[in-house]
mmCIF file of C-alpha atoms in Angstrom:
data_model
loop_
_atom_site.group_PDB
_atom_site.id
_atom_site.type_symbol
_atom_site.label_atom_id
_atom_site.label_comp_id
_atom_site.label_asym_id
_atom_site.label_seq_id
_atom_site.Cartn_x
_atom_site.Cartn_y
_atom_site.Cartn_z
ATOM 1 C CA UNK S 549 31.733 -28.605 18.692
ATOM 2 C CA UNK S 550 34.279 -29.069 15.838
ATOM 3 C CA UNK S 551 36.261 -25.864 14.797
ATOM 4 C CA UNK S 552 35.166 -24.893 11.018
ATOM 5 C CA UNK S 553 37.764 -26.132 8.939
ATOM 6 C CA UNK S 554 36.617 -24.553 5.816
ATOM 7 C CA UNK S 555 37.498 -21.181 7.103
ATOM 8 C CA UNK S 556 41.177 -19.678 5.710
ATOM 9 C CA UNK S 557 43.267 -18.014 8.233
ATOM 10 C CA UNK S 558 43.728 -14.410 7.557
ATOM 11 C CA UNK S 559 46.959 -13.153 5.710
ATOM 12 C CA UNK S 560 48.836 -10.420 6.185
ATOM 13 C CA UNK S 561 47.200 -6.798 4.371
ATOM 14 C CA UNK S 562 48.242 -5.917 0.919
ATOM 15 C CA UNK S 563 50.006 -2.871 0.824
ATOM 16 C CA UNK S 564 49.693 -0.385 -1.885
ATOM 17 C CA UNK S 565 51.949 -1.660 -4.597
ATOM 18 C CA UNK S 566 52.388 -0.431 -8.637
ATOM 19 C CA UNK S 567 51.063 -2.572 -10.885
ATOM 20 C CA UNK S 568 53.541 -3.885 -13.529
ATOM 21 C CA UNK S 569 52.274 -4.376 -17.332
ATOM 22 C CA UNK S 570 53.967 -7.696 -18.700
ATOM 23 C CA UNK S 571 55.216 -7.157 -22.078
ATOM 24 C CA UNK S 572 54.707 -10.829 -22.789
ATOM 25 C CA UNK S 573 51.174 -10.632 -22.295
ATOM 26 C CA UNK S 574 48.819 -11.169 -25.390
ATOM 27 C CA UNK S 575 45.531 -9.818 -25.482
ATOM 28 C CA UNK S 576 43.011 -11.499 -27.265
ATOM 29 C CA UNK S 577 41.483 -10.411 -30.371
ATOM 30 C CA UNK S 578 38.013 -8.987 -29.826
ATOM 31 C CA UNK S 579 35.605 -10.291 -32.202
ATOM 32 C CA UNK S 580 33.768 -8.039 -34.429
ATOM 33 C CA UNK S 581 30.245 -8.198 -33.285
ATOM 34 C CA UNK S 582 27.417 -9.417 -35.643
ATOM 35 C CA UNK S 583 24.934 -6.755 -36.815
ATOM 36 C CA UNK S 584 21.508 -7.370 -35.559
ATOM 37 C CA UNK S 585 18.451 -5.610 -34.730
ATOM 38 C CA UNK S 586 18.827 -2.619 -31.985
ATOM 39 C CA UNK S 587 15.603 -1.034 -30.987
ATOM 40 C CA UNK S 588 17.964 1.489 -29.109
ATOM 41 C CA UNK S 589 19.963 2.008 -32.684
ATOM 42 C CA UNK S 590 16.596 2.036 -34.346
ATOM 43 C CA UNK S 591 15.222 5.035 -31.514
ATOM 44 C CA UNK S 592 18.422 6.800 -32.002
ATOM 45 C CA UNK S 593 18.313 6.843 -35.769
ATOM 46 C CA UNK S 594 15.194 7.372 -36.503
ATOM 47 C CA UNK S 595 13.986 10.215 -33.528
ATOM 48 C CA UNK S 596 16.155 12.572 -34.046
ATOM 49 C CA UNK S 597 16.438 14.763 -30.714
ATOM 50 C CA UNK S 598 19.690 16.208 -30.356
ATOM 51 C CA UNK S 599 18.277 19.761 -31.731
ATOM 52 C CA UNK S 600 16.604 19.918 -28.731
ATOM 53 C CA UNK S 601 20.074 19.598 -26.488
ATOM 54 C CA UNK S 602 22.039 21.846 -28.710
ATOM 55 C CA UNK S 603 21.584 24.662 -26.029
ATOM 56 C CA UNK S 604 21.371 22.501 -22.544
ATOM 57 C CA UNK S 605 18.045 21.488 -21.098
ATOM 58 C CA UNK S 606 15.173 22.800 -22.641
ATOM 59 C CA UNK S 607 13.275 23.917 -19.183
ATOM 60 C CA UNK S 608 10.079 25.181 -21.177
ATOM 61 C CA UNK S 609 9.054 21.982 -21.582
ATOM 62 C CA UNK S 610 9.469 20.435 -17.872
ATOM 63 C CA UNK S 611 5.667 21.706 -16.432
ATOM 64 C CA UNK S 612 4.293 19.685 -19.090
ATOM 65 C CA UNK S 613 6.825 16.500 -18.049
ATOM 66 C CA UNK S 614 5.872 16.732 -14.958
ATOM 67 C CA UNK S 615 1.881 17.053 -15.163
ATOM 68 C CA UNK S 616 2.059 13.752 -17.434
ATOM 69 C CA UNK S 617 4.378 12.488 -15.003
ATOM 70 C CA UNK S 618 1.627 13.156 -12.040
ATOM 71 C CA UNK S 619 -0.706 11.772 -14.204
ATOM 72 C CA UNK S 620 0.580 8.618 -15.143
ATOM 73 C CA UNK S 621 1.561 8.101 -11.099
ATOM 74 C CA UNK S 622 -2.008 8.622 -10.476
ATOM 75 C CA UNK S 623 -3.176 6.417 -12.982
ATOM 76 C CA UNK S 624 -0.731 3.488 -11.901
ATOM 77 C CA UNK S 625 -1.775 4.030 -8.281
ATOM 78 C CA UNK S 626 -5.291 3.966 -8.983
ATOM 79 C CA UNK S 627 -5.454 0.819 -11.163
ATOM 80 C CA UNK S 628 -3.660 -1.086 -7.767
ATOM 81 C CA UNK S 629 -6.252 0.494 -5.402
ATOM 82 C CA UNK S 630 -8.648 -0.771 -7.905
ATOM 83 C CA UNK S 631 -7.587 -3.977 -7.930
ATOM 84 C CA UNK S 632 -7.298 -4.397 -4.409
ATOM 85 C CA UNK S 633 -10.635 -3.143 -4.007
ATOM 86 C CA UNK S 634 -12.149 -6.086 -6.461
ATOM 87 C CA UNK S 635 -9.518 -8.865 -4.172
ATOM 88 C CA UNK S 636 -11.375 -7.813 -1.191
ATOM 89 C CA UNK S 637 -14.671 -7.720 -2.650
ATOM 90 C CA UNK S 638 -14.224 -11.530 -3.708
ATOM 91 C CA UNK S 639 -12.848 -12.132 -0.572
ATOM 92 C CA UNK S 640 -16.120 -10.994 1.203
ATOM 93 C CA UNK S 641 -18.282 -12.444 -1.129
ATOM 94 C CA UNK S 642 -16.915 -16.024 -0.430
ATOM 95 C CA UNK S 643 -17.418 -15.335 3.188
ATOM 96 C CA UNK S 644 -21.011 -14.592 2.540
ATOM 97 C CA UNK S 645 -21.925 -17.302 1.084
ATOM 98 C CA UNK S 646 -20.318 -19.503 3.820
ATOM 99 C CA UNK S 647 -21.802 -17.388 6.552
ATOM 100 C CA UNK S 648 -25.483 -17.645 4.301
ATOM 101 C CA UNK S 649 -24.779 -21.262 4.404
ATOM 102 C CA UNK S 650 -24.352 -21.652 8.064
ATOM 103 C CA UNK S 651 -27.042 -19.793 8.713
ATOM 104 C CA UNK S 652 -29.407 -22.074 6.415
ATOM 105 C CA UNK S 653 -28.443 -24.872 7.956
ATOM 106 C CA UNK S 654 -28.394 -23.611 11.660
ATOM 107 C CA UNK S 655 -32.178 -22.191 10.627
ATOM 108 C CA UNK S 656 -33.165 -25.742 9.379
ATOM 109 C CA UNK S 657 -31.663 -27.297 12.686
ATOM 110 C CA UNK S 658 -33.764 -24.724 15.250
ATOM 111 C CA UNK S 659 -36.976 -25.134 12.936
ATOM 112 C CA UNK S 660 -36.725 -28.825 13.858
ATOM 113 C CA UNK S 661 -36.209 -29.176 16.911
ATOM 114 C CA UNK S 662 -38.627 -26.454 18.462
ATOM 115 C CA UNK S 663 -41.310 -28.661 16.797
ATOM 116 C CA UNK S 664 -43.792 -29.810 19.810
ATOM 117 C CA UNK S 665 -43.285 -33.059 19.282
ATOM 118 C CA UNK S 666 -39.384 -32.501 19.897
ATOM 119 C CA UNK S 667 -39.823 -30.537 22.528
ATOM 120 C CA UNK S 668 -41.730 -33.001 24.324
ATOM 121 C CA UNK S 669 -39.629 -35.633 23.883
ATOM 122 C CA UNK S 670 -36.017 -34.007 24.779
ATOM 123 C CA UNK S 671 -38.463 -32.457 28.172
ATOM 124 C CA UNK S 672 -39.579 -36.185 28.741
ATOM 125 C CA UNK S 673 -36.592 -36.639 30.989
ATOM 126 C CA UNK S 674 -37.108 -33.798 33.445
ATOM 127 C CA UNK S 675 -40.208 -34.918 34.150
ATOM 128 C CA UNK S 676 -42.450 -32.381 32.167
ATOM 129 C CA UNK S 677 -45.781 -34.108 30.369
ATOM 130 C CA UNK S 678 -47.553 -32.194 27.623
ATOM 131 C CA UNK S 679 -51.023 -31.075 28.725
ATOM 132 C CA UNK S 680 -54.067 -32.747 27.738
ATOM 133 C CA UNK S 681 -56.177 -29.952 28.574
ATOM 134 C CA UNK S 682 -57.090 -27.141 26.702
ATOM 135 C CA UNK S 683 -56.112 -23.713 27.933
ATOM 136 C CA UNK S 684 -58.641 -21.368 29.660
ATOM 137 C CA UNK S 685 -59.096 -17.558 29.754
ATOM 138 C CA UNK S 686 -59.002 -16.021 33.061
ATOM 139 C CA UNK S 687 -61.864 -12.820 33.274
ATOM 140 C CA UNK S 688 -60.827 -10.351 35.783
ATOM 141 C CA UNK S 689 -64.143 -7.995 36.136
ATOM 142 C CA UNK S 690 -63.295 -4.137 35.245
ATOM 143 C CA UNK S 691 -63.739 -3.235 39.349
ATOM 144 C CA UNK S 692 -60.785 -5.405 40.367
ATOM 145 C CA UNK S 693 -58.279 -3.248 39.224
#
């Protein structure tokens, strides 16, 4: 097996050194960025809630966050066990119909061939022959028994 030649050899650590400023260096001039549409500029200047930070976190407020935030959990998680739900209900209506399918057919297939005249012929080779006779009742007197 050939040795990986892309592989580079490890170097020596870098030690902790002070990083020198060059004089010489030239920073580029940073371009003055076009004025466009924000929506975060639009939020900010237009909903005004810094009043309600002026004296830290407004805690009055956080039972009500947090019931919508339940709420809105719930909702999300019941919309994907909904939709689960109506995946699996698709799912086992296609293999109904299959299964109803089969079954036609495999009701269609015994109906046939339990007619007499296909039972006599697929019997013909054992050596069973349909009777020509009619059947008889057998009368056992009431005193027999």
């Amino acid at each position: 097996m050939a040795p990986n030649l892309m592989t580079k050899t490890a170097a020596a650590p870098k030690g902790n050194t002070l990083r020198v400023k060059h004089e010489e260096e030239v920073k580029p001039e940073v371009k003055a960025k076009k004025k466009g549409f924000s929506l975060f500029k639009w939020l900010d200047k237009y909903t005004n809630v810094d009043f309600l930070f002026q004296e830290g976190v407004p805690t009055k407020y956080l039972p009500h966050v947090l019931f919508l935030t339940g709420i809105t959990l719930f909702y999300i998680g019941n919309t994907h066990y909904a939709e689960k739900t109506i995946r699996k209900i698709a799912k086992i209506k296609v293999e109904t119909e299959d299964l109803r399918a089969d079954y036609t057919t495999l009701k269609s297939d015994y109906m046939g061939a339990s007619k007499q005249s296909e039972v006599a012929r697929n019997v013909a080779p054992l050596g069973l022959v349909e009777s020509s006779s009619p059947p008889y009742q057998v009368e056992v007197a009431e005193d027999e028994y």
